PDB file of C-alpha atoms in Angstrom:
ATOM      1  CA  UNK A   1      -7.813 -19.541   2.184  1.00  0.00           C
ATOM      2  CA  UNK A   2      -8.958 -16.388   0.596  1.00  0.00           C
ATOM      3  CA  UNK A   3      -6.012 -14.253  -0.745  1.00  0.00           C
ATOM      4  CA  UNK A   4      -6.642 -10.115  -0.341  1.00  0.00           C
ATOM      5  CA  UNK A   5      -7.820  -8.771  -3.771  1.00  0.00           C
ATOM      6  CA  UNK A   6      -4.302  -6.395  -4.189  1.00  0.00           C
ATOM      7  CA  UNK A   7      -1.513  -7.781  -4.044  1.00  0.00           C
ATOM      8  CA  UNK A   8      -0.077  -4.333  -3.843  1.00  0.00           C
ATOM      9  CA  UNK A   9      -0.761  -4.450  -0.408  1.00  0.00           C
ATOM     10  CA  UNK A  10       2.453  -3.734   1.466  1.00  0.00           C
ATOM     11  CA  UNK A  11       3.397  -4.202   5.490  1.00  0.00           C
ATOM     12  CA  UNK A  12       5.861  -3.009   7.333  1.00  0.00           C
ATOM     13  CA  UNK A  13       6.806  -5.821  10.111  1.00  0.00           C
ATOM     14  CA  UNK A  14       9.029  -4.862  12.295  1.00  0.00           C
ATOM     15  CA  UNK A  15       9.941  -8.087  14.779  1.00  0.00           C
ATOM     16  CA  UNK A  16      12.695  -9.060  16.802  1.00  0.00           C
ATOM     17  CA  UNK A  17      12.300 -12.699  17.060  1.00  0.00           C
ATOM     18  CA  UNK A  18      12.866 -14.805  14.292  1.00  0.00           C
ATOM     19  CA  UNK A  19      10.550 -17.800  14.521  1.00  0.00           C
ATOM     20  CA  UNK A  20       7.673 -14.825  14.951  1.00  0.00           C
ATOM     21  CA  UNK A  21       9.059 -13.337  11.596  1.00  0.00           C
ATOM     22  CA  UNK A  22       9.224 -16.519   9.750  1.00  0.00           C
ATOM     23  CA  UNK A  23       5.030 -17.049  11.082  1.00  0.00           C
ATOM     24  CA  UNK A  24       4.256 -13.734  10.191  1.00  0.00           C
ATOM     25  CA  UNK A  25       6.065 -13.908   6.687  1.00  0.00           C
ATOM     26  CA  UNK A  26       4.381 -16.576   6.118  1.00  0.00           C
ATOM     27  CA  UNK A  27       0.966 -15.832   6.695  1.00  0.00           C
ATOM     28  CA  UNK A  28       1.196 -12.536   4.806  1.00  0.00           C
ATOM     29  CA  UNK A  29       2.834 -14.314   1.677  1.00  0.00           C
ATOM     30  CA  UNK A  30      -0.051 -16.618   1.994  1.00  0.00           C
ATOM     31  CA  UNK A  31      -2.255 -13.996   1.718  1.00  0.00           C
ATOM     32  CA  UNK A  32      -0.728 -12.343  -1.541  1.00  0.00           C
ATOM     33  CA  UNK A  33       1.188  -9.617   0.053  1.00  0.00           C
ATOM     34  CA  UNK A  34       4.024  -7.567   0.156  1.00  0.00           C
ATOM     35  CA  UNK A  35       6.251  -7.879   2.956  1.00  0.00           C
ATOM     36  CA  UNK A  36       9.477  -5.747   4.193  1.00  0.00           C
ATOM     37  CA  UNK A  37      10.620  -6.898   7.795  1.00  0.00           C
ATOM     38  CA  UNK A  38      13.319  -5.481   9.958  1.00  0.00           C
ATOM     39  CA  UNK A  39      14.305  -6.981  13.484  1.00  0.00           C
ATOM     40  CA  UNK A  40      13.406  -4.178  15.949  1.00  0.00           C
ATOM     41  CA  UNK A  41      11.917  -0.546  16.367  1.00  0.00           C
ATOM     42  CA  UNK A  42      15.377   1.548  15.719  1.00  0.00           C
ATOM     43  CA  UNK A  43      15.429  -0.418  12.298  1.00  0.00           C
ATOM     44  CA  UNK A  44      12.123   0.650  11.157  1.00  0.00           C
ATOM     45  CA  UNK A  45      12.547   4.093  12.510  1.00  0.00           C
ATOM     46  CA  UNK A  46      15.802   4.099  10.394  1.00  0.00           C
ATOM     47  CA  UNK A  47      14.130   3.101   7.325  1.00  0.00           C
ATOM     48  CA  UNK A  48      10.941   5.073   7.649  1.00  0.00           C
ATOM     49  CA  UNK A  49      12.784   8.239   9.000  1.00  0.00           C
ATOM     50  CA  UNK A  50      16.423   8.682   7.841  1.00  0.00           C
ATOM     51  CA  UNK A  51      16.588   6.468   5.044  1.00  0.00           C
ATOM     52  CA  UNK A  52      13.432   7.231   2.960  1.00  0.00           C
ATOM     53  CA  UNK A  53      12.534  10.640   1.165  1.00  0.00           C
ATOM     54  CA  UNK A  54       8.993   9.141   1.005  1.00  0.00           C
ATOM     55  CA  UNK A  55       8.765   6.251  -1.675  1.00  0.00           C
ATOM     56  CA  UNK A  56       8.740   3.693   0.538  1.00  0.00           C
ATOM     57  CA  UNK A  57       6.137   5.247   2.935  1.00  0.00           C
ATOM     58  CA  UNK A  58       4.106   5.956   0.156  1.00  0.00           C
ATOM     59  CA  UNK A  59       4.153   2.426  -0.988  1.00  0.00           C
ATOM     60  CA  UNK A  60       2.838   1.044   2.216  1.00  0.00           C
ATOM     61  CA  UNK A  61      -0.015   0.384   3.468  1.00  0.00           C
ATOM     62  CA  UNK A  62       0.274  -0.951   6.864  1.00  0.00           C
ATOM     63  CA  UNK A  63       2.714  -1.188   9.712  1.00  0.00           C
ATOM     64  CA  UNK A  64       2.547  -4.171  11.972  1.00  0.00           C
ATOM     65  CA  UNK A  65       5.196  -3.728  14.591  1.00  0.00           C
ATOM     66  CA  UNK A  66       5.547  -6.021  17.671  1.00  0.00           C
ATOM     67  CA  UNK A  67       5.087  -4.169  21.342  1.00  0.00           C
ATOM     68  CA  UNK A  68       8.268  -5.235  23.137  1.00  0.00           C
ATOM     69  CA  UNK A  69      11.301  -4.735  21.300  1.00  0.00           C
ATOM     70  CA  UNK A  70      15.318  -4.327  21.904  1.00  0.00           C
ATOM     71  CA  UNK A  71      16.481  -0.982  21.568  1.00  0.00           C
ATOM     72  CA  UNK A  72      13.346   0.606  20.617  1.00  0.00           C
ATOM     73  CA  UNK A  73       9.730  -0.602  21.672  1.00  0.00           C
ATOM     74  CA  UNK A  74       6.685  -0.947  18.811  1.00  0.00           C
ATOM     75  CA  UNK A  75       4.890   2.635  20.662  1.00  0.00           C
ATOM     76  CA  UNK A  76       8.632   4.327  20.944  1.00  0.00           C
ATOM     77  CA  UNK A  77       9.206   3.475  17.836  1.00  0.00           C
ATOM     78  CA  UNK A  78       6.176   4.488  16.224  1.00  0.00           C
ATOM     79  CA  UNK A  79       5.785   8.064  18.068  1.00  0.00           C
ATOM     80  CA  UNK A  80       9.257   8.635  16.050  1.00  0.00           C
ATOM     81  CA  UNK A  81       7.422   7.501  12.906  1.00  0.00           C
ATOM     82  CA  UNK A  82       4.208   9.520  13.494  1.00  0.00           C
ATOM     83  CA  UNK A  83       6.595  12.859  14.106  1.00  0.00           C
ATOM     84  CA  UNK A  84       8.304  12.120  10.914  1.00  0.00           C
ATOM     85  CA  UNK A  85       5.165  11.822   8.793  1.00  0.00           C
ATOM     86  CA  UNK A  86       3.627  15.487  10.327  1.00  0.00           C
ATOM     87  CA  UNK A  87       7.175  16.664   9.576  1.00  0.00           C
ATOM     88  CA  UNK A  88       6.852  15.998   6.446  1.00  0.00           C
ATOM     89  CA  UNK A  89       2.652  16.528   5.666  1.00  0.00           C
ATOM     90  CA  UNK A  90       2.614  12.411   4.707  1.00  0.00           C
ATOM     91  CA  UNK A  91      -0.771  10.626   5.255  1.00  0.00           C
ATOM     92  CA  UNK A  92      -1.049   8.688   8.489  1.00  0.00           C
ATOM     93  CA  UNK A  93       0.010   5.181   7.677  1.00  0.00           C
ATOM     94  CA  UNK A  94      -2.802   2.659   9.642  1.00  0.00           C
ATOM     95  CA  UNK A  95      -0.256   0.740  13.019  1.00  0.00           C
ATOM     96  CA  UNK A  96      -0.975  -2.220  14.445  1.00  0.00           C
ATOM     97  CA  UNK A  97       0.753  -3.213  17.596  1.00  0.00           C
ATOM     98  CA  UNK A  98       0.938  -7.148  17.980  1.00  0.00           C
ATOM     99  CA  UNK A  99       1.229  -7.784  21.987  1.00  0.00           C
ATOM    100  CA  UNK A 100       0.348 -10.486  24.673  1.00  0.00           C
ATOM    101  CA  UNK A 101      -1.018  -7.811  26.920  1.00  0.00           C
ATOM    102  CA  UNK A 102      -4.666  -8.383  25.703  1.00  0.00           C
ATOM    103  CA  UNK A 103      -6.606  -6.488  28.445  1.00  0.00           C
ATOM    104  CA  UNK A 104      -9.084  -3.000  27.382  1.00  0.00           C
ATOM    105  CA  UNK A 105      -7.074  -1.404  29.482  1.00  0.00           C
ATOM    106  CA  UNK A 106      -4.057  -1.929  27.230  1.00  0.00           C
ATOM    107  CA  UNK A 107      -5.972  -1.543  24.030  1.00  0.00           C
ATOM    108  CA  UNK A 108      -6.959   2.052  25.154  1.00  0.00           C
ATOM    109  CA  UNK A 109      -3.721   2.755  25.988  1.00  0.00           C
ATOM    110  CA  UNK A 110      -2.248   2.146  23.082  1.00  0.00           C
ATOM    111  CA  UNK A 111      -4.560   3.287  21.096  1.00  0.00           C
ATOM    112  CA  UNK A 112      -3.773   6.752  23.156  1.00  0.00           C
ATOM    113  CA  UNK A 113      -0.402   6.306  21.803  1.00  0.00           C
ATOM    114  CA  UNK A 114      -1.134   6.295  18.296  1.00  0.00           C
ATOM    115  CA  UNK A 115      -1.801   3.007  17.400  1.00  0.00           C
ATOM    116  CA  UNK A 116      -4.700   2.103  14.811  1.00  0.00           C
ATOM    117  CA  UNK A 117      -5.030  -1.657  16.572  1.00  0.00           C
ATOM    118  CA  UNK A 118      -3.972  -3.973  17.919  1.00  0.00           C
ATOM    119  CA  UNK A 119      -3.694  -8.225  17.324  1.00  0.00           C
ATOM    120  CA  UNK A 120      -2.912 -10.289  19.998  1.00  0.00           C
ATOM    121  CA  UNK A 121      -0.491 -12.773  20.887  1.00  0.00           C
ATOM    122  CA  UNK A 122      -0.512 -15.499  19.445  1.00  0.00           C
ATOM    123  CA  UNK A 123      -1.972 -14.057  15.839  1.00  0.00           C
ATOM    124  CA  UNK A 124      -4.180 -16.262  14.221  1.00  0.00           C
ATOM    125  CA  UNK A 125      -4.209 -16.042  10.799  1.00  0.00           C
ATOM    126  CA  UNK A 126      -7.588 -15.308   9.934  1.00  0.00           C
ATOM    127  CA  UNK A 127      -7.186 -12.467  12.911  1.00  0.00           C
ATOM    128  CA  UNK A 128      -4.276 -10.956  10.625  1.00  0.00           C
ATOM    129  CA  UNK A 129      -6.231 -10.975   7.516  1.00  0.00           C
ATOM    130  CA  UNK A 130      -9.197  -9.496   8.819  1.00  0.00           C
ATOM    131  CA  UNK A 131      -6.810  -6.455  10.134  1.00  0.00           C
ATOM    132  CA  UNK A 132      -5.140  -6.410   6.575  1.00  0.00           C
ATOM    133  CA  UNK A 133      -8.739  -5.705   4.784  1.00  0.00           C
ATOM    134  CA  UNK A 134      -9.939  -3.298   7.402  1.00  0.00           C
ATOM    135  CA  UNK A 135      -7.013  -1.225   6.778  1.00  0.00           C
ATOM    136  CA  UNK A 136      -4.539  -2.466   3.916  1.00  0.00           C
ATOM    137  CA  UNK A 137      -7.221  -2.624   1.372  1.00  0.00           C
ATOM    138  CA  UNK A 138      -9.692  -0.656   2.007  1.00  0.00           C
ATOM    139  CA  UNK A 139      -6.934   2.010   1.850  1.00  0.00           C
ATOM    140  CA  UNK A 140      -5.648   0.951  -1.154  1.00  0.00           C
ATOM    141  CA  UNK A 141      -9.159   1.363  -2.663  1.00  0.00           C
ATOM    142  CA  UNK A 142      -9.839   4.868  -1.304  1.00  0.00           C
TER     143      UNK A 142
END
């Protein structure tokens, strides 16, 4: 298992089932990063949008959110979170949207939507990674 070379990769999972939380905290510990999770779309939005004056943004380098979430899906919640960051001039932070609907006609569309990428359901490990150094470290590095 080959951990990323910064550990000062951070994520942003947002995840409203636990046992999927628990996997996913797991993996990315695994792989030497930084983790903050929150349990569905209006959290994130609430911690990206109304709680933060930019230092957490700033200190992350992706967002993983799942697609189909209470209150709040992974797109609604990220439209928020893209309005915020041209609010405020902040960088464009790389989202991937982790889904079961694994057809090209759903990756386009959520790509339309914002989205960086997308993983699907369920993640492999070595699948999350490989997102993580296309866009967590390679960003770091810029």
């Amino acid at each position: 298992r080959k951990r990323l070379e910064s550990a000062a990769v951070h994520v942003l999972v947002a995840e409203d089932n636990k046992v999927n939380q628990k996997i996913m905290l797991a993996m990315l510990k695994r792989a030497g990063v930084r983790v903050t999770v929150v349990s569905d779309g209006r959290e994130a939005v609430r911690l990206l949008c109304e709680q933060d004056d930019g230092e957490l943004h700033q200190s992350l380098d992706v967002l993983l959110f799942d697609d189909w979430m209470p209150h709040l899906t992974g797109v609604q919640a990220l439209s928020r979170v893209r309005a915020h960051e041209r609010a405020h001039g902040w960088r464009e932070l790389p989202a991937i949207i982790c889904t079961a609907n694994a057809g090209a006609t759903e990756y386009a569309e959520y790509m339309k939507q914002g989205l960086t990428d997308a993983l699907f359901k369920p993640v492999k490990a070595q699948s999350l990674y490989s997102m993580l150094w296309k866009y967590g470290v390679g960003a770091s590095a810029c």
